[in-house]
Amino acid sequence: MTLPLSILDLATIGKGQTAAESFAGSVAMAQSAEKLGYRRVWYAEHHNMSSIASSATSVLIAHVAAQTESIRLGAGGVMLPNHSPLTIAEQFGTLETLHPDRIDLGLGRAPGSDQNTMRALRRDPMSADSFPQDVLELQGYLTGPTRIQGVEATPGKGTNVPLYILGSSLFGARLAAQLGLPYAFASHFAPNALQDAVALYRREFKPSAQLEAPHVIAGVNVIAADSASEAQAMMQATKRARVSLFFGGGREFTDDEADMILDSPQGQHVSQMMTYSAVGTPDVVMDYLEEFGRHANADELIVAHQSTGTDARLRSVELLAQAAGLVRV
């Protein structure tokens, strides 16, 4: 593989699984990724989703970091409008202090939730408008000088936790370029603007103290399995689970019901979200990822292993690493 590979772990809670079991799976995945030679593992902030356990992102990072040794860990991302920049600076400054040179902080401006959950978070609906200013305030707490006179992050100040801008539109691409920060595009679930956003980012990039040249991380779904039929079956199961998540309103659909919805116009949205997906045996997955990397003009790929069940995801992590020729630690 010509590009570094990283992992996006959604801390999925499978059918019949508890959050505690999901966290145990996240630890096992990070430990495996570390041994196999992946660059980093990121966790995403989502709220009020019964199948995703990574809502308290910094807490999960701390838990995994305590049970790994060297792999980079971070947020992919923290939805900054849900929080004060000072709070996030203190959390990630603490993480960096406890686990030096291992912590990343990816920042997004989406709510990571629905409207009711946004209200429960006490989020101001207009807070996304101040995202650029909030990023700069947060950066000041971590690198100095502070932008709020007399206010410092402790821990945080001087930790220089690297920031990444996450996005799925031209807005994030332009902001990352203006600030001279790495840009991670969420093409694993929002594929439409990938090439336009990356082109804009590279064209408008301005070097900064953190980054001299553009760095693009592109998201892609992966299901690597020992047989093509097994991989395709897990892909279908993944789509069915998303139907229940997006359209179920708290209920689980049967496989037949989910398949009917997937075949309907509204169900096509689920398939469209997973446009960029490498599914199959390791050689097929590798061929897809090599082509996707060129298509995305990426410097790094972050893969969301979508196999159903912890054991299958760990097998996907292992098969991809072997096919990509990653170096074991």
Tab-separated table of C-alpha atoms in Angstrom:
chain	number	residue	atom	x	y	z
A	1	MET	CA	0.000	0.000	0.000
A	2	THR	CA	1.445	3.339	-1.024
A	3	LEU	CA	-0.583	5.360	1.510
A	4	PRO	CA	-0.600	5.108	5.314
A	5	LEU	CA	-3.675	3.383	6.728
A	6	SER	CA	-5.574	4.461	9.829
A	7	ILE	CA	-8.817	3.317	11.437
A	8	LEU	CA	-12.051	5.082	12.332
A	9	ASP	CA	-13.712	3.122	15.134
A	10	LEU	CA	-17.349	3.995	15.817
A	11	ALA	CA	-17.423	1.773	18.913
A	12	THR	CA	-20.406	-0.018	17.393
A	13	ILE	CA	-22.867	-1.709	19.743
A	14	GLY	CA	-24.028	-4.761	17.818
A	15	LYS	CA	-27.364	-6.519	18.142
A	16	GLY	CA	-27.523	-8.154	21.582
A	17	GLN	CA	-24.314	-6.439	22.657
A	18	THR	CA	-23.697	-4.067	25.585
A	19	ALA	CA	-21.715	-0.827	25.566
A	20	ALA	CA	-19.130	-2.482	27.813
A	21	GLU	CA	-18.637	-5.223	25.217
A	22	SER	CA	-18.303	-2.563	22.531
A	23	PHE	CA	-15.550	-0.833	24.506
A	24	ALA	CA	-13.726	-4.134	24.975
A	25	GLY	CA	-13.876	-4.538	21.205
A	26	SER	CA	-12.450	-1.040	20.716
A	27	VAL	CA	-9.521	-1.862	22.982
A	28	ALA	CA	-8.900	-5.100	21.089
A	29	MET	CA	-9.063	-3.264	17.749
A	30	ALA	CA	-6.578	-0.598	18.841
A	31	GLN	CA	-4.212	-3.201	20.234
A	32	SER	CA	-4.399	-5.134	16.970
A	33	ALA	CA	-3.950	-1.980	14.888
A	34	GLU	CA	-0.890	-1.065	16.948
A	35	LYS	CA	0.734	-4.472	16.425
A	36	LEU	CA	-0.135	-4.582	12.730
A	37	GLY	CA	1.227	-1.144	11.801
A	38	TYR	CA	-1.783	1.133	11.310
A	39	ARG	CA	-0.920	4.817	11.830
A	40	ARG	CA	-3.769	5.941	14.115
A	41	VAL	CA	-7.225	5.108	15.464
A	42	TRP	CA	-9.869	7.802	15.756
A	43	TYR	CA	-13.245	7.853	17.531
A	44	ALA	CA	-16.228	9.978	16.507
A	45	GLU	CA	-18.596	11.962	18.698
A	46	HIS	CA	-22.207	10.871	18.206
A	47	HIS	CA	-25.142	11.309	20.569
A	48	ASN	CA	-28.485	9.565	21.080
A	49	MET	CA	-27.576	6.668	18.773
A	50	SER	CA	-28.218	3.296	20.361
A	51	SER	CA	-25.668	1.537	18.154
A	52	ILE	CA	-22.720	3.928	18.662
A	53	ALA	CA	-20.900	4.124	22.018
A	54	SER	CA	-18.294	6.824	21.301
A	55	SER	CA	-20.301	9.781	22.650
A	56	ALA	CA	-17.784	10.649	25.394
A	57	THR	CA	-14.899	10.668	22.947
A	58	SER	CA	-12.093	11.892	25.197
A	59	VAL	CA	-13.008	9.356	27.899
A	60	LEU	CA	-12.886	6.498	25.395
A	61	ILE	CA	-9.522	7.717	24.062
A	62	ALA	CA	-8.134	7.732	27.609
A	63	HIS	CA	-9.381	4.193	28.212
A	64	VAL	CA	-7.834	2.853	25.013
A	65	ALA	CA	-4.600	4.811	25.440
A	66	ALA	CA	-4.071	3.249	28.865
A	67	GLN	CA	-4.177	-0.205	27.264
A	68	THR	CA	-1.949	0.506	24.244
A	69	GLU	CA	1.621	1.738	23.996
A	70	SER	CA	2.460	3.628	20.840
A	71	ILE	CA	-0.354	4.006	18.316
A	72	ARG	CA	-1.766	7.505	17.833
A	73	LEU	CA	-5.305	7.939	19.129
A	74	GLY	CA	-7.698	10.796	18.643
A	75	ALA	CA	-11.054	12.277	17.859
A	76	GLY	CA	-12.444	11.956	14.393
A	77	GLY	CA	-13.946	14.086	15.573
A	78	VAL	CA	-15.090	16.252	18.402
A	79	MET	CA	-18.097	18.300	17.290
A	80	LEU	CA	-16.765	21.586	18.614
A	81	PRO	CA	-20.070	23.545	18.613
A	82	ASN	CA	-21.267	21.124	21.318
A	83	HIS	CA	-18.501	22.274	23.682
A	84	SER	CA	-16.533	25.257	24.884
A	85	PRO	CA	-13.051	25.421	23.327
A	86	LEU	CA	-11.516	25.700	26.808
A	87	THR	CA	-13.127	22.430	27.941
A	88	ILE	CA	-11.839	20.551	24.899
A	89	ALA	CA	-8.374	22.079	25.317
A	90	GLU	CA	-8.277	20.877	28.924
A	91	GLN	CA	-9.497	17.391	28.006
A	92	PHE	CA	-7.050	16.873	25.169
A	93	GLY	CA	-4.266	18.660	27.010
A	94	THR	CA	-4.791	16.126	29.783
A	95	LEU	CA	-4.698	13.252	27.295
A	96	GLU	CA	-1.494	14.552	25.700
A	97	THR	CA	0.105	15.035	29.112
A	98	LEU	CA	-0.726	11.460	30.093
A	99	HIS	CA	0.179	9.979	26.696
A	100	PRO	CA	2.795	12.246	25.079
A	101	ASP	CA	3.018	12.441	21.272
A	102	ARG	CA	0.093	10.069	20.779
A	103	ILE	CA	-3.000	12.309	20.718
A	104	ASP	CA	-4.817	13.854	17.717
A	105	LEU	CA	-7.755	16.267	17.816
A	106	GLY	CA	-10.055	16.263	14.811
A	107	LEU	CA	-12.738	18.955	14.836
A	108	GLY	CA	-16.121	19.073	13.136
A	109	ARG	CA	-18.935	21.602	13.161
A	110	ALA	CA	-21.912	19.238	12.710
A	111	PRO	CA	-24.127	18.504	15.724
A	112	GLY	CA	-23.513	14.751	15.648
A	113	SER	CA	-27.136	14.355	16.685
A	114	ASP	CA	-30.737	15.290	15.907
A	115	GLN	CA	-32.535	18.520	16.863
A	116	ASN	CA	-33.951	17.216	20.154
A	117	THR	CA	-30.549	15.888	21.193
A	118	MET	CA	-28.990	19.197	20.271
A	119	ARG	CA	-31.336	20.902	22.717
A	120	ALA	CA	-30.514	18.299	25.370
A	121	LEU	CA	-26.843	19.155	24.892
A	122	ARG	CA	-27.768	22.819	25.604
A	123	ARG	CA	-26.327	23.680	22.231
A	124	ASP	CA	-27.122	27.053	20.671
A	125	PRO	CA	-28.432	26.386	17.127
A	126	MET	CA	-26.260	29.269	15.900
A	127	SER	CA	-23.063	27.955	17.503
A	128	ALA	CA	-21.859	26.361	14.258
A	129	ASP	CA	-21.510	29.866	12.826
A	130	SER	CA	-18.629	30.588	15.203
A	131	PHE	CA	-16.760	27.371	14.357
A	132	PRO	CA	-13.743	29.115	12.724
A	133	GLN	CA	-13.323	31.448	15.704
A	134	ASP	CA	-13.737	28.541	18.133
A	135	VAL	CA	-11.018	26.560	16.333
A	136	LEU	CA	-8.633	29.499	16.690
A	137	GLU	CA	-9.534	29.936	20.357
A	138	LEU	CA	-8.907	26.236	20.980
A	139	GLN	CA	-5.612	26.380	19.090
A	140	GLY	CA	-4.527	29.299	21.258
A	141	TYR	CA	-5.124	27.326	24.438
A	142	LEU	CA	-2.991	24.418	23.156
A	143	THR	CA	-0.155	26.263	21.447
A	144	GLY	CA	-0.251	29.809	22.798
A	145	PRO	CA	-0.749	32.625	23.002
A	146	THR	CA	-4.234	32.427	24.445
A	147	ARG	CA	-6.865	34.467	22.608
A	148	ILE	CA	-8.828	35.097	25.821
A	149	GLN	CA	-6.733	37.359	28.014
A	150	GLY	CA	-6.012	35.844	31.404
A	151	VAL	CA	-7.437	32.409	30.538
A	152	GLU	CA	-5.121	29.419	30.064
A	153	ALA	CA	-5.804	25.697	29.681
A	154	THR	CA	-4.227	23.603	32.440
A	155	PRO	CA	-3.298	21.007	31.297
A	156	GLY	CA	-3.248	22.127	27.687
A	157	LYS	CA	-0.989	25.128	27.304
A	158	GLY	CA	2.143	24.167	25.396
A	159	THR	CA	1.007	20.629	24.621
A	160	ASN	CA	0.626	21.491	20.914
A	161	VAL	CA	-1.941	18.761	20.303
A	162	PRO	CA	-2.221	18.622	16.487
A	163	LEU	CA	-5.550	19.810	15.102
A	164	TYR	CA	-7.349	18.373	12.072
A	165	ILE	CA	-10.382	19.866	10.350
A	166	LEU	CA	-13.075	17.330	9.488
A	167	GLY	CA	-15.658	17.975	6.843
A	168	SER	CA	-17.857	16.809	4.003
A	169	SER	CA	-18.214	20.107	2.158
A	170	LEU	CA	-16.227	22.982	0.709
A	171	PHE	CA	-16.578	24.950	3.960
A	172	GLY	CA	-14.272	22.667	5.936
A	173	ALA	CA	-11.837	22.396	3.043
A	174	ARG	CA	-11.499	26.169	2.781
A	175	LEU	CA	-11.106	26.603	6.541
A	176	ALA	CA	-8.427	23.897	6.772
A	177	ALA	CA	-6.576	25.537	3.878
A	178	GLN	CA	-6.744	28.998	5.414
A	179	LEU	CA	-5.521	27.780	8.812
A	180	GLY	CA	-2.851	25.485	7.377
A	181	LEU	CA	-4.280	22.390	9.064
A	182	PRO	CA	-4.681	18.797	7.850
A	183	TYR	CA	-8.064	18.039	6.297
A	184	ALA	CA	-10.047	14.827	6.779
A	185	PHE	CA	-12.967	14.254	4.427
A	186	ALA	CA	-15.881	12.085	5.600
A	187	SER	CA	-16.229	10.234	2.302
A	188	HIS	CA	-17.111	7.019	4.148
A	189	PHE	CA	-20.643	8.392	4.650
A	190	ALA	CA	-20.857	11.705	2.726
A	191	PRO	CA	-19.157	11.057	-0.616
A	192	ASN	CA	-20.583	13.715	-2.910
A	193	ALA	CA	-18.128	16.622	-2.613
A	194	LEU	CA	-14.935	14.610	-2.099
A	195	GLN	CA	-12.954	15.591	-5.192
A	196	ASP	CA	-14.099	19.219	-5.261
A	197	ALA	CA	-13.280	19.713	-1.575
A	198	VAL	CA	-9.828	18.147	-1.830
A	199	ALA	CA	-8.999	20.186	-4.931
A	200	LEU	CA	-10.046	23.415	-3.191
A	201	TYR	CA	-8.042	22.524	-0.076
A	202	ARG	CA	-4.868	21.812	-2.020
A	203	ARG	CA	-5.281	24.907	-4.185
A	204	GLU	CA	-5.831	27.349	-1.305
A	205	PHE	CA	-3.578	25.786	1.359
A	206	LYS	CA	-1.374	28.189	3.334
A	207	PRO	CA	1.545	26.737	5.339
A	208	SER	CA	1.378	27.090	9.121
A	209	ALA	CA	3.451	26.345	12.208
A	210	GLN	CA	1.768	22.933	12.404
A	211	LEU	CA	1.884	21.948	8.733
A	212	GLU	CA	4.115	22.954	5.825
A	213	ALA	CA	2.222	21.199	3.021
A	214	PRO	CA	-1.364	19.964	2.530
A	215	HIS	CA	-2.311	16.656	4.106
A	216	VAL	CA	-5.563	14.958	3.084
A	217	ILE	CA	-7.105	12.024	4.955
A	218	ALA	CA	-9.985	10.363	3.103
A	219	GLY	CA	-12.518	8.076	4.771
A	220	VAL	CA	-13.535	4.773	3.187
A	221	ASN	CA	-15.540	1.756	4.338
A	222	VAL	CA	-13.822	-1.636	4.369
A	223	ILE	CA	-15.113	-5.168	4.785
A	224	ALA	CA	-12.273	-7.624	4.210
A	225	ALA	CA	-13.143	-11.290	4.674
A	226	ASP	CA	-11.796	-14.716	3.813
A	227	SER	CA	-14.368	-15.149	1.041
A	228	ALA	CA	-16.230	-12.805	-1.274
A	229	SER	CA	-19.600	-14.239	-0.250
A	230	GLU	CA	-18.874	-13.664	3.431
A	231	ALA	CA	-17.867	-10.059	2.751
A	232	GLN	CA	-20.984	-9.361	0.681
A	233	ALA	CA	-23.217	-10.885	3.361
A	234	MET	CA	-21.686	-8.585	5.964
A	235	MET	CA	-22.135	-5.600	3.676
A	236	GLN	CA	-25.829	-6.388	3.382
A	237	ALA	CA	-26.073	-6.806	7.162
A	238	THR	CA	-24.393	-3.414	7.610
A	239	LYS	CA	-26.909	-1.751	5.312
A	240	ARG	CA	-29.793	-3.421	7.141
A	241	ALA	CA	-28.469	-2.111	10.459
A	242	ARG	CA	-28.353	1.398	9.011
A	243	VAL	CA	-31.961	1.114	7.884
A	244	SER	CA	-32.991	0.382	11.471
A	245	LEU	CA	-30.792	3.244	12.720
A	246	PHE	CA	-32.114	5.859	10.298
A	247	PHE	CA	-35.711	4.750	9.743
A	248	GLY	CA	-36.586	2.494	12.674
A	249	GLY	CA	-37.484	5.088	15.283
A	250	GLY	CA	-36.293	2.714	18.000
A	251	ARG	CA	-37.525	-0.541	16.454
A	252	GLU	CA	-35.539	-3.257	14.694
A	253	PHE	CA	-36.649	-4.260	11.210
A	254	THR	CA	-36.600	-7.862	10.083
A	255	ASP	CA	-34.176	-8.676	7.276
A	256	ASP	CA	-37.055	-8.809	4.777
A	257	GLU	CA	-38.407	-5.444	5.932
A	258	ALA	CA	-34.974	-3.849	5.788
A	259	ASP	CA	-34.352	-5.220	2.292
A	260	MET	CA	-37.681	-3.800	1.102
A	261	ILE	CA	-36.707	-0.372	2.436
A	262	LEU	CA	-33.262	-0.631	0.838
A	263	ASP	CA	-34.952	-1.275	-2.508
A	264	SER	CA	-37.191	1.795	-2.104
A	265	PRO	CA	-36.263	5.361	-3.142
A	266	GLN	CA	-35.707	6.403	0.489
A	267	GLY	CA	-33.516	3.360	1.067
A	268	GLN	CA	-31.240	4.311	-1.786
A	269	HIS	CA	-29.825	7.009	0.501
A	270	VAL	CA	-28.220	4.279	2.630
A	271	SER	CA	-26.472	2.783	-0.383
A	272	GLN	CA	-25.427	6.226	-1.584
A	273	MET	CA	-23.830	6.966	1.803
A	274	MET	CA	-21.654	3.866	1.361
A	275	THR	CA	-20.554	4.717	-2.187
A	276	TYR	CA	-16.912	4.395	-1.217
A	277	SER	CA	-16.694	0.865	0.158
A	278	ALA	CA	-14.048	-1.806	-0.377
A	279	VAL	CA	-15.759	-5.160	0.074
A	280	GLY	CA	-14.348	-8.617	-0.603
A	281	THR	CA	-11.243	-10.723	-0.195
A	282	PRO	CA	-8.015	-8.910	0.746
A	283	ASP	CA	-6.710	-8.615	-2.824
A	284	VAL	CA	-10.002	-7.122	-4.026
A	285	VAL	CA	-10.055	-4.689	-1.110
A	286	MET	CA	-6.466	-3.628	-1.776
A	287	ASP	CA	-7.121	-2.984	-5.467
A	288	TYR	CA	-10.099	-0.832	-4.518
A	289	LEU	CA	-8.161	1.165	-1.909
A	290	GLU	CA	-5.264	1.860	-4.269
A	291	GLU	CA	-7.696	3.242	-6.847
A	292	PHE	CA	-9.689	5.147	-4.226
A	293	GLY	CA	-6.523	6.783	-2.910
A	294	ARG	CA	-5.777	8.110	-6.391
A	295	HIS	CA	-9.399	9.147	-6.923
A	296	ALA	CA	-9.417	11.085	-3.636
A	297	ASN	CA	-5.924	12.538	-4.156
A	298	ALA	CA	-5.307	11.505	-0.552
A	299	ASP	CA	-2.156	11.383	1.551
A	300	GLU	CA	-3.664	8.913	4.016
A	301	LEU	CA	-6.719	6.666	4.178
A	302	ILE	CA	-8.797	6.201	7.309
A	303	VAL	CA	-10.884	3.056	7.057
A	304	ALA	CA	-14.100	2.233	8.863
A	305	HIS	CA	-14.161	-1.554	9.214
A	306	GLN	CA	-17.876	-2.252	8.824
A	307	SER	CA	-17.899	-6.027	9.326
A	308	THR	CA	-20.673	-7.216	11.612
A	309	GLY	CA	-19.476	-8.368	15.019
A	310	THR	CA	-16.237	-7.738	16.876
A	311	ASP	CA	-14.478	-10.892	15.676
A	312	ALA	CA	-15.273	-10.132	12.034
A	313	ARG	CA	-14.044	-6.542	12.372
A	314	LEU	CA	-10.804	-7.711	13.957
A	315	ARG	CA	-10.377	-10.198	11.113
A	316	SER	CA	-10.945	-7.394	8.600
A	317	VAL	CA	-8.314	-5.276	10.364
A	318	GLU	CA	-5.845	-8.157	10.164
A	319	LEU	CA	-6.560	-9.138	6.552
A	320	LEU	CA	-6.197	-5.573	5.307
A	321	ALA	CA	-2.924	-5.080	7.178
A	322	GLN	CA	-1.512	-8.258	5.666
A	323	ALA	CA	-2.629	-7.346	2.147
A	324	ALA	CA	-1.290	-3.807	2.486
A	325	GLY	CA	2.089	-4.988	3.707
A	326	LEU	CA	1.900	-2.983	6.932
A	327	VAL	CA	4.871	-3.517	9.226
A	328	ARG	CA	4.208	-5.308	12.477
A	329	VAL	CA	5.536	-3.635	15.619
